[in-house]
Tab-separated table of C-alpha atoms in Angstrom:
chain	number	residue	atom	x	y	z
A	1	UNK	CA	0.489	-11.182	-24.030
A	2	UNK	CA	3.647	-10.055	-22.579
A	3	UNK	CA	4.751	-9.163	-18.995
A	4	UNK	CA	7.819	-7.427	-17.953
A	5	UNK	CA	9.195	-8.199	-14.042
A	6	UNK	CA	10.828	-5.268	-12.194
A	7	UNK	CA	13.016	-6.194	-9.210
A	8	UNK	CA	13.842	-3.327	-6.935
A	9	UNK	CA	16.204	-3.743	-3.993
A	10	UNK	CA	17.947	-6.101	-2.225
A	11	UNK	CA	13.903	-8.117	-1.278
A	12	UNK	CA	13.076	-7.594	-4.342
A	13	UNK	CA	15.940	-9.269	-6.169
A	14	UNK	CA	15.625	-12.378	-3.718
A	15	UNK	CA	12.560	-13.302	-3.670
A	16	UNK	CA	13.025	-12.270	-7.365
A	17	UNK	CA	15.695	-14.793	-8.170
A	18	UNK	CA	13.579	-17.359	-6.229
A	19	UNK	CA	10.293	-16.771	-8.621
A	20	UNK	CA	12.100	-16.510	-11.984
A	21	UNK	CA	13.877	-20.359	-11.509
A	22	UNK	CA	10.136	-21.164	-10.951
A	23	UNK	CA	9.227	-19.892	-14.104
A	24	UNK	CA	12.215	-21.370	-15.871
A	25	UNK	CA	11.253	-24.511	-14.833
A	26	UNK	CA	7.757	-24.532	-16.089
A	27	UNK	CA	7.502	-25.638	-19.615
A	28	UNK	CA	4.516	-23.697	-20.473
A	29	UNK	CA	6.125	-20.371	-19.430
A	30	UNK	CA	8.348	-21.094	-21.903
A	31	UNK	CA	5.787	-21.795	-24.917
A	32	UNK	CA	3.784	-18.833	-23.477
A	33	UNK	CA	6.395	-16.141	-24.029
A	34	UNK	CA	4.822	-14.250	-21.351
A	35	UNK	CA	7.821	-14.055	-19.231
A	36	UNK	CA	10.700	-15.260	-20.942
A	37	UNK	CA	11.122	-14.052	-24.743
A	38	UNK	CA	11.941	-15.621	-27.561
A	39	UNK	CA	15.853	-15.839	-27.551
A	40	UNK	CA	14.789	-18.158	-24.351
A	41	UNK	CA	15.582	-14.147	-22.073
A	42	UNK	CA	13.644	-12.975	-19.027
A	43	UNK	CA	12.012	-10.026	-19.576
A	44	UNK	CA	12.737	-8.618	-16.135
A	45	UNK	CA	15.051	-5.906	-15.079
A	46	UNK	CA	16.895	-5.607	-11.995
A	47	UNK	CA	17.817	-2.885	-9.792
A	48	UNK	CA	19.711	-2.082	-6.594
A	49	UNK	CA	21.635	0.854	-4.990
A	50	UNK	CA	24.445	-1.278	-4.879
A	51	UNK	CA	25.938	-4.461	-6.662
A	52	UNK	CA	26.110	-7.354	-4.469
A	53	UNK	CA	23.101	-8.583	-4.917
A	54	UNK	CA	22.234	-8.082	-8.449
A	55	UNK	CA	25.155	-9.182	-9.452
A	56	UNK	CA	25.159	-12.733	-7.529
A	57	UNK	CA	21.683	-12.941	-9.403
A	58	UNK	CA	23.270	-12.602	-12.668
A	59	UNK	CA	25.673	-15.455	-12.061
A	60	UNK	CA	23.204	-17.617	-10.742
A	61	UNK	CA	20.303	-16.947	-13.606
A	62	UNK	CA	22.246	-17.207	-17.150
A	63	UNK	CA	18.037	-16.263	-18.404
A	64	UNK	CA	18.669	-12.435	-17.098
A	65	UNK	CA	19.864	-9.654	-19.596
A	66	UNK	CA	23.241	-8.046	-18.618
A	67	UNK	CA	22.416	-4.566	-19.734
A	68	UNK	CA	18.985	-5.159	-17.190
A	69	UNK	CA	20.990	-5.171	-14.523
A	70	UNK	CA	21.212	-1.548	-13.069
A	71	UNK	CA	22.984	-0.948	-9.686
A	72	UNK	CA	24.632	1.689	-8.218
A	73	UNK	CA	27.423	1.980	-5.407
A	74	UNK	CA	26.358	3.235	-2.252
A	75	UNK	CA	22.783	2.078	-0.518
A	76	UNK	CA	20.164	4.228	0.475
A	77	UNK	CA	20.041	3.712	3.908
A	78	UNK	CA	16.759	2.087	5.277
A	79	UNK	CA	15.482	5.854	4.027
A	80	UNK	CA	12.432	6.461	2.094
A	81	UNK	CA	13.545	9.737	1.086
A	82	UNK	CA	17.174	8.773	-0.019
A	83	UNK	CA	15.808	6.364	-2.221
A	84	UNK	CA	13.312	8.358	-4.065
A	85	UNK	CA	14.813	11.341	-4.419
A	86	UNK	CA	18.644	9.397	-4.772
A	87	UNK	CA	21.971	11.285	-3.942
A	88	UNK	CA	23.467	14.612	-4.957
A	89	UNK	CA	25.792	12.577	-7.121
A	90	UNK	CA	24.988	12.607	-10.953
A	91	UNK	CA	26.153	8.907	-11.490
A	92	UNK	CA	23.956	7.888	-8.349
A	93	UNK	CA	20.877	9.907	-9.749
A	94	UNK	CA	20.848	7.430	-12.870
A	95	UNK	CA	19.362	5.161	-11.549
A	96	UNK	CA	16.135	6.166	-12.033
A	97	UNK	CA	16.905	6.896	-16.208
A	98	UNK	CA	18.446	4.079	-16.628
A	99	UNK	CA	15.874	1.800	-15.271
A	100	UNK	CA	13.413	2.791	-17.152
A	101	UNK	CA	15.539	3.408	-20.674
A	102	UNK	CA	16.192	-0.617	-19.885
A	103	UNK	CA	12.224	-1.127	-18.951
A	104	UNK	CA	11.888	0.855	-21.960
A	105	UNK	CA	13.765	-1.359	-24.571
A	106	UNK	CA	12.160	-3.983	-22.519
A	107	UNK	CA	8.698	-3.511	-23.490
A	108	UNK	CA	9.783	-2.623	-26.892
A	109	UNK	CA	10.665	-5.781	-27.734
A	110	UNK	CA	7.317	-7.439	-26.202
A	111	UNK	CA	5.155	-8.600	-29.122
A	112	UNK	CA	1.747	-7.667	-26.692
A	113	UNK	CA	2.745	-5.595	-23.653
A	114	UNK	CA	0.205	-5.825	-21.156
A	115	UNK	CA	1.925	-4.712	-17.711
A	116	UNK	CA	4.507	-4.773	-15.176
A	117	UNK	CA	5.018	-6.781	-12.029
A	118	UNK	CA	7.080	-4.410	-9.501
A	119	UNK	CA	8.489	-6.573	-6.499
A	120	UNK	CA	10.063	-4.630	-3.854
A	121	UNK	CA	10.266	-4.245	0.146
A	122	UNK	CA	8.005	-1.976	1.723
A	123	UNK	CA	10.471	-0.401	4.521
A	124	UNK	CA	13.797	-0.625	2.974
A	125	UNK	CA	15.269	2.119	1.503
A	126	UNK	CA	15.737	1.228	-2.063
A	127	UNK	CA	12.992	-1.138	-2.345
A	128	UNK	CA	10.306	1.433	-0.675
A	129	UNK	CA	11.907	4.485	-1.725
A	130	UNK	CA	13.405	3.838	-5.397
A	131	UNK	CA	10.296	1.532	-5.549
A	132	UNK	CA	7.573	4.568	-5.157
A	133	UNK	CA	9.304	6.868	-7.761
A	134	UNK	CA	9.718	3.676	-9.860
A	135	UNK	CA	6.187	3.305	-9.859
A	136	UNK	CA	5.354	6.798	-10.539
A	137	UNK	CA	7.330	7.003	-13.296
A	138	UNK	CA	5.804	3.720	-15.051
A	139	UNK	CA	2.296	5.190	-14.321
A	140	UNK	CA	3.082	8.148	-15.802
A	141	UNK	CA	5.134	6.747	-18.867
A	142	UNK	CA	2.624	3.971	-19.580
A	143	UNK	CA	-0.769	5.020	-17.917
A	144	UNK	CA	-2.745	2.291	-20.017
A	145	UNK	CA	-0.870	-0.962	-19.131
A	146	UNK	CA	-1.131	-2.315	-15.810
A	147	UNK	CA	1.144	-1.871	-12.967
A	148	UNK	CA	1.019	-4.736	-10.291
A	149	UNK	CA	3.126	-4.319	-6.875
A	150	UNK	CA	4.403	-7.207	-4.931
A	151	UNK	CA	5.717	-5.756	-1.793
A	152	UNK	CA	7.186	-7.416	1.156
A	153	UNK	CA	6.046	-5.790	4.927
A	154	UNK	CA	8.503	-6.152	7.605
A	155	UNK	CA	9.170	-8.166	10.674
A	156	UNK	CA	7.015	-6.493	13.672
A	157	UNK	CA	9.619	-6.949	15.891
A	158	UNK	CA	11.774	-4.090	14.174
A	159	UNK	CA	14.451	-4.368	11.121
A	160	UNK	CA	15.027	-0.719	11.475
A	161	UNK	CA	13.446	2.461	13.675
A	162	UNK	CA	12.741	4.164	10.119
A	163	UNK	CA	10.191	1.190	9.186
A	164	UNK	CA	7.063	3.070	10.081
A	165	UNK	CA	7.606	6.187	7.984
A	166	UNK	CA	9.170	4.191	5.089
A	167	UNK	CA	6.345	1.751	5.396
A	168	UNK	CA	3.732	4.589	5.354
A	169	UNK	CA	5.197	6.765	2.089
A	170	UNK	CA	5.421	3.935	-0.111
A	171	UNK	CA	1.457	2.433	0.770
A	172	UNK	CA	0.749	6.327	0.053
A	173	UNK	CA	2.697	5.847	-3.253
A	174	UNK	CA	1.117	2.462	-4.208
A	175	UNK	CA	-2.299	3.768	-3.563
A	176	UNK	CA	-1.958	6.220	-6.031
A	177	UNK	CA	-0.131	4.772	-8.849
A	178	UNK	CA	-0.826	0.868	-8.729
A	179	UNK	CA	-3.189	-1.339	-9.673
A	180	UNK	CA	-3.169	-3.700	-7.216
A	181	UNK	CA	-1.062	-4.692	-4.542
A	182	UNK	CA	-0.330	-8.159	-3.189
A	183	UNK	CA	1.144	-6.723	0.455
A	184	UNK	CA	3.198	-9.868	2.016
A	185	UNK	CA	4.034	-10.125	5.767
A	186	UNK	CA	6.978	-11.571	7.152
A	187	UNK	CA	5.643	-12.441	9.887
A	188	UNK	CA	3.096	-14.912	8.491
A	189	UNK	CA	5.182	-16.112	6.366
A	190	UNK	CA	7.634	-16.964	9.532
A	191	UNK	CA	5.018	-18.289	11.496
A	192	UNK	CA	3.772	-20.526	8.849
A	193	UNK	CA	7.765	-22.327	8.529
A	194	UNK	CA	7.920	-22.490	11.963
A	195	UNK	CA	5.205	-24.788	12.061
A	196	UNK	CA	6.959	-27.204	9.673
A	197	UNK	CA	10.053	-27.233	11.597
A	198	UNK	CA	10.757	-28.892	14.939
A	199	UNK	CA	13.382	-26.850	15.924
A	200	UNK	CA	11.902	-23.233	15.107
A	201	UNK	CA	14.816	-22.458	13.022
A	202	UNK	CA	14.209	-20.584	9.108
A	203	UNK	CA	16.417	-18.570	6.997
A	204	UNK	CA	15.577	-15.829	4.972
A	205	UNK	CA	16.082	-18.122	1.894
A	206	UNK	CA	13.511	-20.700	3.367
A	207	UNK	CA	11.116	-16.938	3.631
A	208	UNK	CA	11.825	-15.885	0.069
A	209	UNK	CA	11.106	-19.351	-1.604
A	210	UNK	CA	7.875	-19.709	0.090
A	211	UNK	CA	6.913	-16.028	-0.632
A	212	UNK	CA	7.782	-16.921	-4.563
A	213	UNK	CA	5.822	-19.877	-4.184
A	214	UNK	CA	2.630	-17.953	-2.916
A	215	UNK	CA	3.260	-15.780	-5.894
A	216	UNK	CA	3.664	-18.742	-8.711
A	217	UNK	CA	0.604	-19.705	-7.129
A	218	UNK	CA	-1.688	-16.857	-8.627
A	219	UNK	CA	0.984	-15.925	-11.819
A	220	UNK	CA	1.677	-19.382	-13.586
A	221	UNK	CA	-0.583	-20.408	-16.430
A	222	UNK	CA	-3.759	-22.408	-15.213
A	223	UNK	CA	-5.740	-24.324	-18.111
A	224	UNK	CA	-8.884	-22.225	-16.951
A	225	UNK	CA	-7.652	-19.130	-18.346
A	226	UNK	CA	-5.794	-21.030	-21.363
A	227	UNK	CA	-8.066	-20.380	-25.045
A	228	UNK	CA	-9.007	-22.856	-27.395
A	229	UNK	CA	-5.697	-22.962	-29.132
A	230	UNK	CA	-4.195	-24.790	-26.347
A	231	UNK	CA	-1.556	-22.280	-25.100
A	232	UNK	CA	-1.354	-20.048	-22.562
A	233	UNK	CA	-1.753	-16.201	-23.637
A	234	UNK	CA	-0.214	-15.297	-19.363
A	235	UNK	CA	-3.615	-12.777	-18.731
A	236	UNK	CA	-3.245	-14.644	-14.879
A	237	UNK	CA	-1.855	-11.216	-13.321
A	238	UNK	CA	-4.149	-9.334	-14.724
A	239	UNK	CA	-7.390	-11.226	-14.375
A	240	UNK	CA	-6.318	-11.601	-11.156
A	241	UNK	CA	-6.728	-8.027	-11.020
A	242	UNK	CA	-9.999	-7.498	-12.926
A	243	UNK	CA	-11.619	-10.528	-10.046
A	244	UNK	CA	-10.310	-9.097	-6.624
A	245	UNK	CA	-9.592	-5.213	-7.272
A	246	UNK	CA	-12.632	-4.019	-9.312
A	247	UNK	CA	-12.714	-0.871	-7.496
A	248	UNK	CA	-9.719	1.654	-7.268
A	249	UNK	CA	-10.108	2.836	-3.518
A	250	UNK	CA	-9.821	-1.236	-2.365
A	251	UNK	CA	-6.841	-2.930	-3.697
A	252	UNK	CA	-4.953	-4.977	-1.434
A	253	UNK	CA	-4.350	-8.695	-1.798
A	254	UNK	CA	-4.246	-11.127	0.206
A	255	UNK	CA	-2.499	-14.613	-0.527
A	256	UNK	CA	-2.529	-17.789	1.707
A	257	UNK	CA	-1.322	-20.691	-0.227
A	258	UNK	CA	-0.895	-24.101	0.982
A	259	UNK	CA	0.978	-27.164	-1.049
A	260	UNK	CA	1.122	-30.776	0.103
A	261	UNK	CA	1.712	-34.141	-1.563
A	262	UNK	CA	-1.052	-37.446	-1.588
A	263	UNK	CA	-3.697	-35.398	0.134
A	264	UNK	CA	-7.472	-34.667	-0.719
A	265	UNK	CA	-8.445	-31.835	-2.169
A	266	UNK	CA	-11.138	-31.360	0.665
A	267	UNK	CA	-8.606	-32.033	3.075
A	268	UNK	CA	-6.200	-29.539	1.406
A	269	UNK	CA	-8.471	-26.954	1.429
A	270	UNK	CA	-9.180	-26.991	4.930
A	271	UNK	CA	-5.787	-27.117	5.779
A	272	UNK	CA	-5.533	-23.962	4.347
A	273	UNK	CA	-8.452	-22.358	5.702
A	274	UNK	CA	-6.909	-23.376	9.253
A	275	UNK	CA	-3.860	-20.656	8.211
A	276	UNK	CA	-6.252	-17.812	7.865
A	277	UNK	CA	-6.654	-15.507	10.567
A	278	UNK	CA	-10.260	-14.444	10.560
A	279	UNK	CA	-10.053	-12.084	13.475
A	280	UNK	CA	-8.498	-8.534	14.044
A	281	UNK	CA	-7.189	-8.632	18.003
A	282	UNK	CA	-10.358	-7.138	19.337
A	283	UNK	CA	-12.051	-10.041	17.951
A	284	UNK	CA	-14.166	-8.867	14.996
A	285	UNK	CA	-14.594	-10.281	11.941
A	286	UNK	CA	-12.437	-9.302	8.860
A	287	UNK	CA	-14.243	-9.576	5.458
A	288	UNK	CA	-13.498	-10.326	2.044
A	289	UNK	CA	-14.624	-8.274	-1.080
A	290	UNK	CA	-13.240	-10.500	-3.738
A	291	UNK	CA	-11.044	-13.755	-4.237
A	292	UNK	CA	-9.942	-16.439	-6.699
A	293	UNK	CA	-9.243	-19.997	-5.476
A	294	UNK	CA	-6.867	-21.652	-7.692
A	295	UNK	CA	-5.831	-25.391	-7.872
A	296	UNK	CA	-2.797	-26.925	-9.015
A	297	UNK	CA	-1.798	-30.257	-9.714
A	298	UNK	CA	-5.018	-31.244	-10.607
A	299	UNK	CA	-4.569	-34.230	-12.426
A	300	UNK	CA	-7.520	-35.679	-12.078
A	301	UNK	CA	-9.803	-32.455	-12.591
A	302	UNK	CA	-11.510	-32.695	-9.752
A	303	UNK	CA	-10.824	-29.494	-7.949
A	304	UNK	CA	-14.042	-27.810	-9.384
A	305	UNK	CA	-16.519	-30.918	-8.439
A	306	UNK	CA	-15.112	-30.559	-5.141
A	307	UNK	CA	-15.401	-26.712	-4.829
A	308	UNK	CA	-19.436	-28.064	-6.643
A	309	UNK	CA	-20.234	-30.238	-3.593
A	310	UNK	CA	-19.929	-27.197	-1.197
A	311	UNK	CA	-16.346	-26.291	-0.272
A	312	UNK	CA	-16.577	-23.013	-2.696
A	313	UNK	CA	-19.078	-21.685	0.137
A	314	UNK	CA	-16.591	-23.063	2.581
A	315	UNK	CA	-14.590	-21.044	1.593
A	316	UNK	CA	-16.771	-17.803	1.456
A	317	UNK	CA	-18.129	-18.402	4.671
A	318	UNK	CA	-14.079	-19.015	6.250
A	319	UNK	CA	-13.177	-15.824	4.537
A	320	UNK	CA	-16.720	-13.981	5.436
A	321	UNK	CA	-17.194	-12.554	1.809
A	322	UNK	CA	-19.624	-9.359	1.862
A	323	UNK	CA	-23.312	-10.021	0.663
A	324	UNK	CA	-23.107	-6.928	-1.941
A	325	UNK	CA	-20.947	-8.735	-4.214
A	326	UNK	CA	-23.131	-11.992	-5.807
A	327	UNK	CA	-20.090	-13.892	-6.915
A	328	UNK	CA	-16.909	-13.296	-4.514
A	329	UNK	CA	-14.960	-16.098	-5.544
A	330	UNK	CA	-13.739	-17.058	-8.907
A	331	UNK	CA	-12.753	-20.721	-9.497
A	332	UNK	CA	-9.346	-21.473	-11.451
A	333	UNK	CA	-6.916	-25.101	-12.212
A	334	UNK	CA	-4.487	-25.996	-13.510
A	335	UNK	CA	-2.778	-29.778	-13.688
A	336	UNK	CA	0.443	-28.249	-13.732
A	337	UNK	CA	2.529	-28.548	-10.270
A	338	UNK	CA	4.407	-25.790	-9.020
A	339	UNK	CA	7.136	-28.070	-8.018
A	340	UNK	CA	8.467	-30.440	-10.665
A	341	UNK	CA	9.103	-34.048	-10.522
A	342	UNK	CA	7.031	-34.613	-6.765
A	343	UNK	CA	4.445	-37.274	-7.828
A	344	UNK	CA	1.003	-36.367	-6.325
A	345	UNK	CA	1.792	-32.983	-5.226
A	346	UNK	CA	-1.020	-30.352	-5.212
A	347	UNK	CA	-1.513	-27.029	-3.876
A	348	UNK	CA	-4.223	-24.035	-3.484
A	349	UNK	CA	-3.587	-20.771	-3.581
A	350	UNK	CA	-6.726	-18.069	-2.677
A	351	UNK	CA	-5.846	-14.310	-3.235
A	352	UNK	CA	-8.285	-12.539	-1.683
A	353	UNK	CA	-9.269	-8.752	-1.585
A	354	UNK	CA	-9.481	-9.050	2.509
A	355	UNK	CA	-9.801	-6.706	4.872
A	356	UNK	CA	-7.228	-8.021	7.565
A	357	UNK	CA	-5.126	-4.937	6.200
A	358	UNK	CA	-6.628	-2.390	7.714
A	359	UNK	CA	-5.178	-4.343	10.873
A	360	UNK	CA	-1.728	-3.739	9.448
A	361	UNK	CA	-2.262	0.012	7.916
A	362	UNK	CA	-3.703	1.206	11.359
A	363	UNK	CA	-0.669	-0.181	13.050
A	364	UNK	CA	1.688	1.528	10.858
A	365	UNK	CA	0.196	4.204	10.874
A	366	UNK	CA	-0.033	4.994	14.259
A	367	UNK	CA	3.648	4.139	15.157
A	368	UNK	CA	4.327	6.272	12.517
A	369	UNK	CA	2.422	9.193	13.628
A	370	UNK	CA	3.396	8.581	17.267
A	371	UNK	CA	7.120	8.866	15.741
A	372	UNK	CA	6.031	11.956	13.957
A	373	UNK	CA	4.843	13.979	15.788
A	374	UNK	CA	7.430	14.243	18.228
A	375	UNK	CA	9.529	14.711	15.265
A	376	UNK	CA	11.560	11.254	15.607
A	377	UNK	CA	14.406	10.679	12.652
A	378	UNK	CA	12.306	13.374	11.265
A	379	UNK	CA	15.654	15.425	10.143
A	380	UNK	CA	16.827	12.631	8.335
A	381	UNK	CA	13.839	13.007	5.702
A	382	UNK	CA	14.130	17.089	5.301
A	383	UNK	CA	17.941	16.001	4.817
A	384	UNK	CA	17.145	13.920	1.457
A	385	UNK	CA	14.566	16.490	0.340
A	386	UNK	CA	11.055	15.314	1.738
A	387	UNK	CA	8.137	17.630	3.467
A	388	UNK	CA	5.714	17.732	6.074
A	389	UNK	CA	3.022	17.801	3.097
A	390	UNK	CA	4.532	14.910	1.690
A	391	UNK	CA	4.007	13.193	5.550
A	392	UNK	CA	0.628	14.725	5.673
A	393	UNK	CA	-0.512	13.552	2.589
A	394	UNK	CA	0.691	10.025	3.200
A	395	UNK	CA	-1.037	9.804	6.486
A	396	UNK	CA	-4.347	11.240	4.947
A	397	UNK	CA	-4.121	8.443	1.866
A	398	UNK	CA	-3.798	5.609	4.649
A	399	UNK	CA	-6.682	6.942	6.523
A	400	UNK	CA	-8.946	7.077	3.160
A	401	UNK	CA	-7.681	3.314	2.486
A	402	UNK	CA	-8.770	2.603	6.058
A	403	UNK	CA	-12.023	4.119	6.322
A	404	UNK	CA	-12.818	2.677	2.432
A	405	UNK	CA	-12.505	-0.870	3.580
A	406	UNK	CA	-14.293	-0.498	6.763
A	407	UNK	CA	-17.355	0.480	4.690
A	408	UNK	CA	-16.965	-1.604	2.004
A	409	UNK	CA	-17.317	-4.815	4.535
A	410	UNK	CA	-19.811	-3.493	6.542
């Protein structure tokens, strides 16, 4: 079973280039052939509006194809609308064809396709905008397969005034054309380094190595999934899916992950239940429709006694699962480490289908429509070729998302 990568913009290529030396560096990706063929290739293709970035990738990952990497030579902006619907200029508007000629061949050459992983940002202008029409265009050129989104929110405090809009189109886009979508913020991810740090201080390198951490976490091999013949067949990503996204209208994921070295699994796992925020900011409860709790480095096999002897309800009870569903949380291991060479080093990752978004998609959605409708930036959408039914339709798809969790955790 085969998976292609797709790295869109100038996130989605770092935290990109992060997770793929992960992967190079675990021997059983390797055997698997899920993500690296068998001329020892990725199979991911790479994509930006303009070279820098992809091309500093390249150098630094010998593993990536040189005709994957597509890039063009102006950037889009911070614009939604400049990156899906691209320039006026006919070597600009390739991008689009050549991407997916290259995801094309790609797949071609995969003995078992079974999906793609799209990583992109959700506000900048290449990632969100070039990311949506990306992800049409694989829905609608391989409806069968599965499409998987890994998108990257934004700092609250502001990157750019166009966030809001940009943020809103491509969760309308996702909605509608992806499977699933494990939505990263920023901020927690922030908040959690400066909490290891004395001196408050983290890079944006520091923020896209723990992000690809979070997502080796759920997309390495684990030896529950692994068949009888011993090697791993990669169907992590997508059982993922088939656990916490069983229902189309309810597809966000959630991932807190926490790794530490010559600790307890009991006491790991409620160090990572301290990280989750169990509250919206009026004080109610969120809820959680699905999840799988996975456990690496377990050498000794005892992460599924433990979860036995009561820390699987733990967990259900920290993470308020709904009573409708009888069995909310799935139970994976591995004895594989993430990180290589650090002796005793474990780590548990739980994706969960949790409703702490509809915290985030009411707040972008009303600084959006506050924005909107006294028509803010507005003119630079109609510039690029977007419409008010493309904004109303957008809004109306984040309200559906909102209302569907509401009732699907009460």
């Amino acid at each position: 079973m085969s998976t292609v990568t797709l790295h869109v913009g100038q996130c989605g290529n770092q935290v990109g280039k992060s997770f793929l030396k992960n992967l190079i560096d675990t021997e059983e990706v390797k055997e698997s052939l899920t993500y690296i063929d068998n001329s020892g290739k990725l199979r991911s293709v790479h994509v930006d509006s303009e070279p820098k970035v992809v091309h500093k990738l390249r150098k630094s990952l010998s593993q990536v194809k040189e005709k994957n990497i597509i890039c063009g030579k102006r950037g889009r902006g911070t614009n939604w609308a400049l990156g899906y619907y691209g320039l006026k200029s006919e070597t600009e508007n390739n991008l689009v064809d050549d991407t997916t000629e290259a995801l094309r061949k790609e797949i071609e050459r995969c003995d078992s396709y079974c999906g793609v992983i799209l990583m992109h940002s959700l506000s900048g202008g290449t990632g969100s905008g070039l990311g949506s029409r990306l992800c049409e265009v694989i829905r609608d050129d391989y409806p069968m397969n599965y499409l998987l989104s890994c998108t990257f929110a934004p700092f609250s405090s502001g990157e750019s005034p166009l966030q809001h809009y940009n943020s809103l189109l491509t969760l309308s886009a996702l909605q509608r054309y992806s499977d699933g979508i494990i939505l990263t913020y920023n901020d927690e991810i922030l908040h959690r380094l400066q909490k290891q740090t004395s001196d408050n201080i983290v890079s944006m390198e520091n923020i896209n190595q723990l992000t690809s951490k979070n997502l080796c976490g759920v997309f390495l091999p684990t030896d529950t999934l692994r068949p009888q013949s011993g090697l791993s067949i990669g169907s992590e990503p997508w059982e993922l899916l088939r656990s916490t996204c069983p229902m189309p209208s309810t597809k966000f994921i959630h991932i807190n992950h926490k790794a530490k070295s010559k600790v307890s699994w009991e006491n790991l796992i409620g160090l990572s239940l301290q990280n989750l925020t169990k509250h919206n900011k009026q004080g109610e409860p969120f809820g959680c429709l699905s999840g799988v709790a996975i456990g690496r480095g377990d050498q000794s096999g005892l992460f599924h006694q433990v979860l036995q002897k009561g820390f699987s309800q733990r967990i259900k009870t920290s993470y308020n699962c709904v009573k409708w569903n009888p069995f909310p949380l799935d139970i994976w291991s591995a004895k594989q480490k993430i990180i290589q060479g650090k002796e005793n080093f474990s780590s548990i990752t739980i994706a969960a289908n949790y409703s702490n978004i509809v915290e985030y998609l009411s707040t972008v959605r009303y600084k959006a429509k506050l924005m909107y409708d006294n028509q803010a930036y507005l003119h630079w959408y109609w510039r690029y070729g977007a419409t008010q039914d493309l904004f109303d339709e957008a809004f109306n798809t984040v309200d559906e998302i909102i209302e569907d969790y509401k009732t699907a955790v009460s």
